[in-house]
Tab-separated table of C-alpha atoms and ligand atoms in Angstrom:
chain	number	residue	atom	x	y	z
A	1	MET	CA	0.000	0.000	0.000
A	2	SER	CA	1.056	3.575	-0.454
A	3	ASP	CA	3.335	5.012	2.205
A	4	ASN	CA	1.385	8.199	2.613
A	5	ARG	CA	-1.313	6.455	4.597
A	6	GLY	CA	-1.793	7.812	8.048
A	7	GLN	CA	-0.053	6.227	11.027
A	8	PHE	CA	-0.310	6.555	14.777
A	9	SER	CA	2.750	8.445	15.943
A	10	SER	CA	3.235	6.484	19.169
A	11	LYS	CA	2.148	3.483	21.180
A	12	ILE	CA	0.195	5.743	23.496
A	13	GLY	CA	-1.508	7.328	20.489
A	14	PHE	CA	-2.695	3.915	19.315
A	15	LEU	CA	-3.712	2.846	22.816
A	16	MET	CA	-5.746	6.000	23.341
A	17	ALA	CA	-7.427	5.716	19.948
A	18	ALA	CA	-8.231	2.008	20.219
A	19	THR	CA	-9.302	2.311	23.843
A	20	GLY	CA	-11.333	5.356	22.843
A	21	SER	CA	-13.086	3.211	20.270
A	22	ALA	CA	-13.686	0.426	22.756
A	23	VAL	CA	-14.793	2.592	25.660
A	24	GLY	CA	-18.185	3.993	24.797
A	25	LEU	CA	-21.812	3.938	25.785
A	26	GLY	CA	-21.455	0.157	25.911
A	27	ASN	CA	-19.072	0.433	28.868
A	28	ILE	CA	-20.579	3.215	30.864
A	29	TRP	CA	-24.224	2.422	30.330
A	30	GLY	CA	-24.518	-1.098	28.935
A	31	PHE	CA	-22.094	-2.997	31.129
A	32	PRO	CA	-23.092	-1.749	34.596
A	33	THR	CA	-26.805	-2.205	33.991
A	34	GLN	CA	-26.383	-5.641	32.470
A	35	ALA	CA	-24.294	-6.635	35.453
A	36	ALA	CA	-26.906	-5.333	37.873
A	37	SER	CA	-29.722	-7.261	36.269
A	38	ASN	CA	-27.713	-10.462	35.701
A	39	GLY	CA	-26.349	-11.474	39.056
A	40	GLY	CA	-23.835	-8.680	39.772
A	41	GLY	CA	-20.383	-10.109	40.417
A	42	ALA	CA	-21.319	-13.319	38.592
A	43	PHE	CA	-21.898	-11.402	35.365
A	44	LEU	CA	-18.679	-9.506	35.930
A	45	LEU	CA	-16.812	-12.782	36.235
A	46	ALA	CA	-18.409	-14.258	33.092
A	47	TYR	CA	-17.688	-11.042	31.238
A	48	LEU	CA	-14.024	-10.972	32.209
A	49	VAL	CA	-13.517	-14.620	31.265
A	50	LEU	CA	-15.254	-14.224	27.903
A	51	ALA	CA	-13.525	-10.938	27.143
A	52	PHE	CA	-10.113	-12.539	27.519
A	53	LEU	CA	-10.971	-15.986	26.165
A	54	LEU	CA	-13.021	-15.021	23.103
A	55	ALA	CA	-12.994	-11.305	22.471
A	56	TYR	CA	-9.251	-10.793	22.904
A	57	PRO	CA	-8.313	-13.509	20.348
A	58	ALA	CA	-10.865	-12.055	17.924
A	59	LEU	CA	-9.455	-8.576	18.473
A	60	MET	CA	-5.996	-9.961	17.711
A	61	SER	CA	-7.279	-11.349	14.415
A	62	GLU	CA	-8.420	-7.906	13.349
A	63	LEU	CA	-5.208	-6.201	14.420
A	64	VAL	CA	-3.059	-8.798	12.636
A	65	ILE	CA	-5.023	-8.619	9.375
A	66	GLY	CA	-5.032	-4.830	9.464
A	67	ARG	CA	-1.371	-4.332	10.079
A	68	HIS	CA	-0.392	-7.059	7.662
A	69	ALA	CA	-2.356	-5.551	4.787
A	70	ARG	CA	-1.934	-1.911	5.821
A	71	ALA	CA	-5.325	-1.335	4.298
A	72	ASN	CA	-9.033	-1.033	4.960
A	73	ILE	CA	-11.086	-4.170	5.651
A	74	VAL	CA	-12.252	-4.703	2.056
A	75	THR	CA	-8.809	-4.428	0.479
A	76	ALA	CA	-7.211	-6.356	3.345
A	77	LEU	CA	-9.499	-9.379	3.043
A	78	ASP	CA	-9.301	-9.265	-0.744
A	79	GLU	CA	-5.497	-9.393	-0.610
A	80	LEU	CA	-5.430	-12.293	1.826
A	81	GLY	CA	-7.320	-14.533	-0.580
A	82	GLN	CA	-5.254	-16.617	-3.001
A	83	THR	CA	-8.045	-17.732	-5.271
A	84	ARG	CA	-10.702	-15.816	-7.056
A	85	SER	CA	-13.444	-17.127	-4.834
A	86	THR	CA	-11.666	-16.448	-1.537
A	87	LYS	CA	-10.910	-12.939	-2.794
A	88	ARG	CA	-14.524	-12.404	-3.689
A	89	LEU	CA	-15.603	-13.774	-0.320
A	90	GLY	CA	-13.125	-11.443	1.372
A	91	ARG	CA	-14.516	-8.387	-0.366
A	92	ALA	CA	-18.077	-9.423	0.458
A	93	VAL	CA	-17.263	-9.887	4.158
A	94	GLY	CA	-15.443	-6.544	4.110
A	95	TYR	CA	-18.330	-4.649	2.551
A	96	TYR	CA	-20.769	-6.282	4.905
A	97	GLY	CA	-18.562	-5.235	7.834
A	98	VAL	CA	-18.477	-1.555	6.861
A	99	LEU	CA	-22.203	-1.609	6.181
A	100	VAL	CA	-22.721	-2.863	9.727
A	101	ALA	CA	-20.311	-0.219	11.064
A	102	GLY	CA	-22.370	2.474	9.328
A	103	LEU	CA	-25.629	1.069	10.670
A	104	ILE	CA	-24.278	0.881	14.202
A	105	LEU	CA	-23.180	4.500	13.908
A	106	SER	CA	-26.610	5.535	12.662
A	107	PHE	CA	-28.325	4.394	15.858
A	108	TYR	CA	-25.395	5.235	18.114
A	109	ALA	CA	-25.504	8.853	16.894
A	110	ILE	CA	-29.173	9.146	17.863
A	111	VAL	CA	-28.392	8.072	21.428
A	112	ALA	CA	-25.291	10.273	21.502
A	113	GLY	CA	-27.510	13.175	20.386
A	114	TRP	CA	-29.625	12.606	23.509
A	115	MET	CA	-26.460	12.807	25.625
A	116	LEU	CA	-25.509	16.109	23.982
A	117	SER	CA	-29.042	17.397	24.638
A	118	GLU	CA	-28.822	16.579	28.340
A	119	PHE	CA	-25.398	18.177	28.487
A	120	GLY	CA	-26.674	21.329	26.750
A	121	GLN	CA	-29.699	21.387	29.002
A	122	SER	CA	-27.602	21.396	32.172
A	123	VAL	CA	-25.261	24.048	30.806
A	124	SER	CA	-28.241	26.258	29.849
A	125	GLN	CA	-29.647	25.776	33.303
A	126	LEU	CA	-26.358	26.870	34.826
A	127	ILE	CA	-26.175	30.063	32.795
A	128	GLY	CA	-29.903	30.728	33.090
A	129	TRP	CA	-30.696	30.322	29.414
A	130	HIS	CA	-34.218	29.065	29.862
A	131	THR	CA	-35.403	29.028	26.266
A	132	ALA	CA	-32.614	26.658	25.302
A	133	GLU	CA	-33.165	24.580	28.409
A	134	THR	CA	-36.835	24.096	27.568
A	135	TRP	CA	-36.160	23.307	23.935
A	136	LEU	CA	-33.433	20.795	24.783
A	137	SER	CA	-35.723	18.960	27.152
A	138	SER	CA	-38.615	18.862	24.684
A	139	ASP	CA	-39.416	15.629	22.942
A	140	SER	CA	-39.647	17.202	19.499
A	141	LEU	CA	-38.544	15.406	16.386
A	142	LEU	CA	-36.512	18.431	15.407
A	143	ARG	CA	-34.544	18.265	18.633
A	144	HIS	CA	-33.721	14.567	18.085
A	145	LEU	CA	-32.628	15.228	14.515
A	146	LEU	CA	-30.613	18.383	15.128
A	147	MET	CA	-28.697	16.942	18.075
A	148	CYS	CA	-28.000	13.758	16.143
A	149	ALA	CA	-26.784	15.906	13.225
A	150	LEU	CA	-24.578	17.926	15.559
A	151	PHE	CA	-22.999	14.734	16.881
A	152	ILE	CA	-22.352	13.421	13.370
A	153	VAL	CA	-20.821	16.771	12.359
A	154	LEU	CA	-18.403	16.541	15.315
A	155	THR	CA	-17.498	12.992	14.289
A	156	VAL	CA	-16.972	13.957	10.649
A	157	ALA	CA	-14.912	17.002	11.603
A	158	ILE	CA	-12.432	14.804	13.495
A	159	ILE	CA	-12.273	12.082	10.833
A	160	ALA	CA	-11.788	14.657	8.084
A	161	ARG	CA	-8.525	15.716	9.752
A	162	GLY	CA	-6.987	12.269	9.353
A	163	VAL	CA	-5.265	9.717	11.534
A	164	GLU	CA	-2.729	11.772	13.463
A	165	ALA	CA	-4.323	15.222	13.586
A	166	GLY	CA	-7.851	13.853	13.933
A	167	ILE	CA	-8.218	10.422	15.517
A	168	GLU	CA	-4.994	10.298	17.525
A	169	SER	CA	-4.857	13.841	18.770
A	170	TRP	CA	-8.514	13.977	19.801
A	171	SER	CA	-8.405	10.550	21.451
A	172	THR	CA	-5.332	11.501	23.474
A	173	ARG	CA	-7.069	14.664	24.634
A	174	LEU	CA	-10.466	13.172	25.375
A	175	MET	CA	-9.585	9.829	26.990
A	176	PRO	CA	-7.657	11.242	29.969
A	177	LEU	CA	-10.472	13.765	30.446
A	178	LEU	CA	-12.964	10.904	30.448
A	179	ILE	CA	-11.021	9.056	33.137
A	180	VAL	CA	-10.718	12.157	35.308
A	181	ILE	CA	-14.463	12.902	35.099
A	182	LEU	CA	-15.332	9.279	35.802
A	183	ALA	CA	-13.055	9.151	38.839
A	184	GLY	CA	-14.374	12.475	40.173
A	185	LEU	CA	-17.977	11.360	39.865
A	186	ILE	CA	-17.280	8.033	41.596
A	187	VAL	CA	-15.601	9.710	44.547
A	188	TYR	CA	-18.551	12.062	44.975
A	189	VAL	CA	-21.292	9.482	44.568
A	190	LEU	CA	-19.680	6.981	46.939
A	191	THR	CA	-19.897	9.489	49.784
A	192	GLN	CA	-23.688	9.791	49.419
A	193	PRO	CA	-26.227	7.831	51.469
A	194	GLY	CA	-27.332	4.612	49.810
A	195	ALA	CA	-24.177	4.214	47.710
A	196	ILE	CA	-22.857	1.225	49.609
A	197	GLU	CA	-25.991	-0.779	48.960
A	198	GLY	CA	-25.450	-0.162	45.251
A	199	LEU	CA	-21.873	-1.383	45.546
A	200	LYS	CA	-23.060	-4.561	47.196
A	201	ASN	CA	-25.645	-5.132	44.519
A	202	TYR	CA	-22.956	-4.702	41.885
A	203	LEU	CA	-20.160	-6.726	43.398
A	204	ILE	CA	-21.632	-9.548	45.459
A	205	PRO	CA	-22.009	-12.430	43.017
A	206	ASP	CA	-25.156	-14.451	42.703
A	207	PHE	CA	-23.519	-17.602	41.316
A	208	THR	CA	-26.789	-19.387	40.646
A	209	GLN	CA	-27.131	-17.038	37.657
A	210	LEU	CA	-23.977	-18.447	36.069
A	211	THR	CA	-25.859	-21.554	34.979
A	212	ARG	CA	-28.227	-19.556	32.767
A	213	PRO	CA	-27.075	-19.731	29.126
A	214	SER	CA	-28.622	-16.332	28.483
A	215	LEU	CA	-26.201	-14.820	30.970
A	216	LEU	CA	-23.223	-16.118	29.020
A	217	LEU	CA	-24.740	-14.824	25.818
A	218	SER	CA	-25.361	-11.374	27.146
A	219	ALA	CA	-21.819	-11.325	28.455
A	220	LEU	CA	-20.416	-12.421	25.094
A	221	GLY	CA	-22.481	-9.897	23.140
A	222	GLN	CA	-21.434	-7.197	25.547
A	223	ALA	CA	-17.760	-8.131	25.160
A	224	PHE	CA	-17.941	-8.058	21.342
A	225	PHE	CA	-19.761	-4.764	21.253
A	226	SER	CA	-17.461	-3.262	23.809
A	227	LEU	CA	-14.298	-4.229	21.959
A	228	SER	CA	-15.787	-2.841	18.694
A	229	LEU	CA	-15.296	-6.184	16.955
A	230	GLY	CA	-16.246	-7.534	13.563
A	231	VAL	CA	-16.847	-4.451	11.505
A	232	GLY	CA	-13.305	-3.383	10.635
A	233	THR	CA	-12.817	-0.583	13.139
A	234	MET	CA	-10.082	-2.379	15.042
A	235	LEU	CA	-8.727	-3.704	11.759
A	236	ILE	CA	-8.247	-0.221	10.353
A	237	TYR	CA	-6.700	1.049	13.609
A	238	GLY	CA	-4.331	-1.932	13.469
A	239	SER	CA	-3.400	-0.906	9.937
A	240	TYR	CA	-2.210	2.467	11.259
A	241	LEU	CA	0.009	0.839	13.878
A	242	ARG	CA	3.765	0.956	13.369
A	243	LYS	CA	5.600	-2.252	12.498
A	244	ASP	CA	7.788	-2.018	15.573
A	245	ASP	CA	4.900	-2.211	18.015
A	246	SER	CA	3.980	-5.580	19.488
A	247	LEU	CA	0.476	-6.605	18.486
A	248	PRO	CA	-0.255	-9.091	21.325
A	249	ARG	CA	0.778	-6.500	23.897
A	250	MET	CA	-1.181	-3.681	22.295
A	251	GLY	CA	-4.263	-5.883	22.017
A	252	ALA	CA	-3.929	-6.985	25.635
A	253	GLY	CA	-3.557	-3.354	26.697
A	254	VAL	CA	-6.755	-2.381	24.903
A	255	THR	CA	-8.684	-5.342	26.363
A	256	LEU	CA	-7.458	-4.573	29.881
A	257	LEU	CA	-8.280	-0.880	29.657
A	258	ASP	CA	-11.675	-1.564	28.140
A	259	THR	CA	-12.730	-4.112	30.739
A	260	GLY	CA	-11.144	-2.002	33.483
A	261	ILE	CA	-13.161	1.062	32.513
A	262	ALA	CA	-16.371	-0.960	32.169
A	263	PHE	CA	-15.799	-2.314	35.672
A	264	THR	CA	-15.033	1.160	37.000
A	265	ALA	CA	-18.161	2.632	35.399
A	266	GLY	CA	-20.158	0.120	37.442
A	267	LEU	CA	-18.732	1.742	40.572
A	268	LEU	CA	-20.492	4.922	39.470
A	269	ILE	CA	-23.786	3.811	37.948
A	270	LEU	CA	-25.022	1.302	40.531
A	271	PRO	CA	-24.195	3.337	43.613
A	272	ALA	CA	-25.795	6.355	41.878
A	273	MET	CA	-28.996	4.378	41.377
A	274	TYR	CA	-29.197	3.422	45.024
A	275	VAL	CA	-28.413	6.977	46.067
A	276	ALA	CA	-31.384	7.960	43.920
A	277	GLN	CA	-33.490	5.344	45.686
A	278	ALA	CA	-32.469	6.762	49.043
A	279	GLN	CA	-33.869	10.077	47.760
A	280	GLY	CA	-37.217	8.422	47.055
A	281	ILE	CA	-36.734	7.941	43.307
A	282	ALA	CA	-38.059	4.667	41.890
A	283	ILE	CA	-35.268	2.530	40.462
A	284	TYR	CA	-37.240	-0.653	39.842
A	285	GLY	CA	-39.612	-0.966	36.900
A	286	ASP	CA	-43.148	-2.365	37.006
A	287	ASN	CA	-41.782	-5.860	36.407
A	288	GLY	CA	-39.709	-5.673	39.578
A	289	GLU	CA	-36.416	-5.441	37.672
A	290	LEU	CA	-33.832	-2.747	38.046
A	291	LEU	CA	-34.321	0.011	35.466
A	292	ALA	CA	-31.646	-0.394	32.833
A	293	GLY	CA	-32.635	1.188	29.531
A	294	PRO	CA	-33.151	4.838	28.670
A	295	GLY	CA	-35.243	5.168	31.846
A	296	LEU	CA	-32.092	4.873	33.910
A	297	ILE	CA	-30.000	7.450	32.082
A	298	PHE	CA	-32.693	9.928	31.143
A	299	GLN	CA	-35.002	9.697	34.174
A	300	VAL	CA	-33.395	8.194	37.259
A	301	LEU	CA	-30.086	10.039	37.055
A	302	PRO	CA	-31.545	13.441	36.036
A	303	SER	CA	-34.092	13.184	38.896
A	304	LEU	CA	-31.226	12.396	41.241
A	305	PHE	CA	-29.249	15.411	40.034
A	306	ALA	CA	-32.361	17.566	40.442
A	307	THR	CA	-32.546	16.696	44.152
A	308	MET	CA	-29.005	17.945	44.676
A	309	GLY	CA	-29.469	21.626	43.862
A	310	ASN	CA	-26.446	23.477	42.517
A	311	VAL	CA	-24.090	20.564	42.960
A	312	GLY	CA	-26.566	18.531	40.928
A	313	VAL	CA	-26.242	20.842	37.946
A	314	TRP	CA	-22.487	20.430	37.954
A	315	LEU	CA	-22.795	16.675	38.410
A	316	SER	CA	-25.178	16.538	35.498
A	317	ILE	CA	-22.828	18.545	33.288
A	318	ALA	CA	-19.943	16.254	34.246
A	319	PHE	CA	-21.956	13.082	33.735
A	320	PHE	CA	-23.316	13.964	30.315
A	321	ALA	CA	-19.934	15.321	29.231
A	322	LEU	CA	-18.557	11.900	30.181
A	323	MET	CA	-21.209	10.150	28.093
A	324	SER	CA	-20.730	12.456	25.110
A	325	ILE	CA	-16.949	12.058	25.150
A	326	ALA	CA	-17.206	8.287	25.435
A	327	ALA	CA	-19.606	8.256	22.489
A	328	LEU	CA	-17.458	10.549	20.340
A	329	THR	CA	-14.204	8.605	20.587
A	330	SER	CA	-16.215	5.492	19.651
A	331	SER	CA	-18.126	7.053	16.797
A	332	ILE	CA	-14.977	8.309	15.085
A	333	SER	CA	-13.740	4.728	14.891
A	334	MET	CA	-17.034	3.597	13.362
A	335	LEU	CA	-16.898	6.314	10.723
A	336	GLU	CA	-13.252	5.594	9.928
A	337	ALA	CA	-14.195	2.074	8.756
A	338	PRO	CA	-16.278	3.165	5.705
A	339	VAL	CA	-14.216	6.321	5.117
A	340	SER	CA	-10.999	4.304	4.797
A	341	VAL	CA	-12.675	2.005	2.263
A	342	VAL	CA	-13.813	4.947	0.155
A	343	THR	CA	-10.506	6.842	0.245
A	344	GLU	CA	-8.411	3.772	-0.493
A	345	ARG	CA	-10.633	2.321	-3.186
A	346	THR	CA	-11.954	5.380	-5.026
A	347	ALA	CA	-10.525	8.702	-6.143
A	348	LEU	CA	-12.350	10.560	-3.395
A	349	LYS	CA	-10.177	12.363	-0.830
A	350	ARG	CA	-10.585	12.007	2.937
A	351	VAL	CA	-12.509	15.232	3.547
A	352	GLY	CA	-15.055	14.506	0.819
A	353	ALA	CA	-15.368	10.865	1.857
A	354	ALA	CA	-15.927	11.804	5.504
A	355	TRP	CA	-18.722	14.255	4.694
A	356	LEU	CA	-20.292	11.900	2.173
A	357	MET	CA	-20.375	8.981	4.606
A	358	GLY	CA	-21.538	11.269	7.413
A	359	GLY	CA	-24.386	12.439	5.185
A	360	ILE	CA	-25.459	8.912	4.310
A	361	ILE	CA	-25.333	7.831	7.942
A	362	PHE	CA	-27.366	10.846	9.016
A	363	THR	CA	-29.975	9.966	6.389
A	364	VAL	CA	-30.281	6.499	7.892
A	365	SER	CA	-30.474	8.009	11.404
A	366	THR	CA	-33.309	10.238	10.190
A	367	ILE	CA	-35.218	7.251	8.864
A	368	ILE	CA	-34.751	5.503	12.213
A	369	VAL	CA	-35.859	8.569	14.209
A	370	LEU	CA	-38.983	8.877	12.058
A	371	ASN	CA	-39.826	5.201	12.673
A	372	MET	CA	-38.411	4.841	16.142
A	373	GLU	CA	-40.828	2.200	17.439
A	374	ARG	CA	-40.500	0.001	14.435
A	375	LEU	CA	-36.823	0.362	13.558
A	376	PHE	CA	-34.610	1.219	16.509
A	377	ASP	CA	-34.546	-2.117	18.324
A	378	ARG	CA	-34.453	-4.040	15.066
A	379	VAL	CA	-31.379	-2.215	13.800
A	380	VAL	CA	-29.653	-2.705	17.162
A	381	SER	CA	-30.298	-6.430	17.227
A	382	LEU	CA	-29.572	-6.994	13.528
A	383	THR	CA	-26.178	-5.340	13.844
A	384	THR	CA	-24.973	-6.178	17.322
A	385	GLU	CA	-26.627	-9.516	18.085
A	386	TYR	CA	-26.568	-11.124	14.657
A	387	SER	CA	-23.962	-9.460	12.459
A	388	GLN	CA	-21.123	-8.775	14.873
A	389	PRO	CA	-20.624	-12.370	16.077
A	390	LEU	CA	-20.905	-13.747	12.530
A	391	LEU	CA	-18.390	-11.248	11.223
A	392	GLY	CA	-16.170	-12.058	14.198
A	393	ILE	CA	-16.229	-15.718	13.173
A	394	ALA	CA	-15.449	-14.802	9.562
A	395	LEU	CA	-12.423	-12.762	10.576
A	396	CYS	CA	-11.078	-15.552	12.795
A	397	LEU	CA	-11.515	-17.979	9.891
A	398	PHE	CA	-9.630	-15.668	7.546
A	399	VAL	CA	-6.695	-15.526	9.952
A	400	GLY	CA	-6.879	-19.216	10.818
A	401	TRP	CA	-7.440	-20.735	7.401
A	402	ILE	CA	-6.618	-18.267	4.660
A	403	MET	CA	-3.679	-16.348	6.034
A	404	LYS	CA	-0.498	-18.423	5.731
A	405	ARG	CA	1.281	-19.457	8.878
A	406	ASN	CA	4.495	-17.706	7.944
A	407	GLN	CA	2.645	-14.505	7.043
A	408	LEU	CA	1.125	-14.633	10.477
A	409	LEU	CA	4.432	-15.293	12.190
A	410	ASN	CA	6.207	-12.528	10.273
A	411	GLU	CA	3.522	-10.035	11.160
A	412	LEU	CA	3.609	-10.927	14.823
A	413	ARG	CA	7.390	-11.005	14.908
A	414	ALA	CA	7.536	-7.385	13.810
A	415	GLY	CA	7.620	-5.554	17.100
A	416	HIS	CA	7.856	-8.736	19.170
A	417	ARG	CA	11.026	-10.577	18.237
A	418	ASP	CA	10.830	-13.611	20.493
A	419	ILE	CA	7.170	-14.289	19.704
A	420	GLU	CA	7.871	-17.834	18.507
A	421	HIS	CA	8.752	-18.866	22.036
A	422	SER	CA	5.847	-17.144	23.671
A	423	LEU	CA	2.736	-18.745	25.065
A	424	PHE	CA	0.771	-16.539	22.700
A	425	TRP	CA	2.228	-18.152	19.591
A	426	LYS	CA	1.794	-21.641	21.030
A	427	ILE	CA	-1.898	-21.175	21.657
A	428	TRP	CA	-3.393	-18.405	19.578
A	429	PRO	CA	-3.043	-19.651	15.954
A	430	PHE	CA	-4.743	-22.931	16.850
A	431	TYR	CA	-7.232	-21.102	18.921
A	432	VAL	CA	-8.473	-18.741	16.181
A	433	ARG	CA	-8.544	-21.638	13.755
A	434	PHE	CA	-10.785	-23.970	15.700
A	435	ILE	CA	-11.819	-22.952	19.169
A	436	CYS	CA	-12.809	-19.340	18.675
A	437	PRO	CA	-15.128	-19.850	15.678
A	438	VAL	CA	-16.785	-22.873	17.269
A	439	LEU	CA	-17.333	-21.172	20.615
A	440	ILE	CA	-18.698	-18.009	19.044
A	441	LEU	CA	-20.956	-20.063	16.812
A	442	LEU	CA	-22.169	-22.079	19.761
A	443	ALA	CA	-23.006	-18.982	21.733
A	444	PHE	CA	-24.642	-17.496	18.660
A	445	THR	CA	-26.877	-20.465	17.873
A	446	GLN	CA	-27.907	-20.601	21.507
A	447	SER	CA	-29.127	-17.045	21.206
A	448	LEU	CA	-31.374	-17.949	18.275
A	449	ARG	CA	-33.406	-20.396	20.298
B	501	LIG	N1	-17.224	-0.215	21.686
B	501	LIG	C1	-18.054	0.945	21.722
B	501	LIG	C2	-18.889	0.971	22.994
B	501	LIG	O1	-18.638	0.223	23.887
B	501	LIG	C3	-18.918	1.079	20.505
B	501	LIG	C4	-18.251	0.824	19.204
B	501	LIG	C5	-17.265	1.535	18.619
B	501	LIG	C6	-18.530	-0.249	18.343
B	501	LIG	N2	-16.919	0.992	17.414
B	501	LIG	C7	-17.694	-0.102	17.215
B	501	LIG	C8	-19.414	-1.282	18.438
B	501	LIG	C9	-17.747	-1.047	16.195
B	501	LIG	C10	-19.469	-2.210	17.419
B	501	LIG	C11	-18.625	-2.098	16.311
B	501	LIG	O2	-19.804	1.739	23.121
């Protein structure tokens, strides 16, 4: 591939970008609430095991393919194939992957738009700008669309600047900020009455839940979504990684940071819910289960902040800034997947490609917003429950069966000279060939029943 492709300038740059992709709404919202409603510490345990046993090897497949080909997912899978049919299959899987990435972004941007609205609402409240505050809390279609558009514009603006000046520099600014806000919020919330009960609910395992297959499935789905797998986002980030960086270590770093931040977010969300309960706010739904969906983020937490007066306004600003930042560093990685395909396979330049793809994705978001009841959940389950695991299997099979063993070894050796003698090399190639695809498939077919 041409040498004027972008590249991350440092290990930290890659780590921040890839962790930024991985850490998103899935970590801060999805993980803690899933844990709470699935046996607390037991879910955490299942999640950690699956993240390292299944998601990490799949992540490694994407990073290896990406850096080997130094190209987008379509070109990369095309080049791996040695026959016409494997090449064609590779391109098809690649196009399907970026299609899924675009679809995920189209619903993700709607939710991120809600986060921006809440953020704007709290800021307007602080400065006494009541017209804006009222408009941002209205349930109008226009508000949903404009805030979604604003979020996509932010995403496009970063992607249009390229790998170093866009993705890397914004991820390295935003990720530390995210961690600081998260830590600050945890410290505050843990000092409030009721918090400890939330901690107990989160951390004390109910092991009887471990025997439910649906728990394992939720944990697996969560791990795949959280590590941004299957759709070529990690693949393209891997393709921007320098040859002298060790892939197994980088991948392990990303997995550790991602699971670490998901765990840490639980220390905020669950205590906050029980603090809300101590204030008289209902945190259980009519069915007796802990509120987990939009009700949690857009009702329970805002009502909690409202009981806290001035401090509450600041907490709300901090919390929704945290959510918006987490969403933005993830959305840029989703947009980069289709944009890299367009720039590397057509004559279109990055800026044009970014705006074009952003425009298409916003059109899809608009269609979803206009048919919320009918489309939203369907798009989420089609992309994350069905497509991501299948694409994950496909990518493992490409590495295991189509990539040659010496190609694999050479790629891994770059940046990790003694890899041949490592445990990683003894286990992983066999693992992605047989175990990973079978286990993912097993989990997947279970979920269809
Ligand atoms: N991992 C992110 C989260 O936890 C979301 C995300 C970013 C993603 N890129 C992706 C999900 C690609 C699936 C595929 O919120």
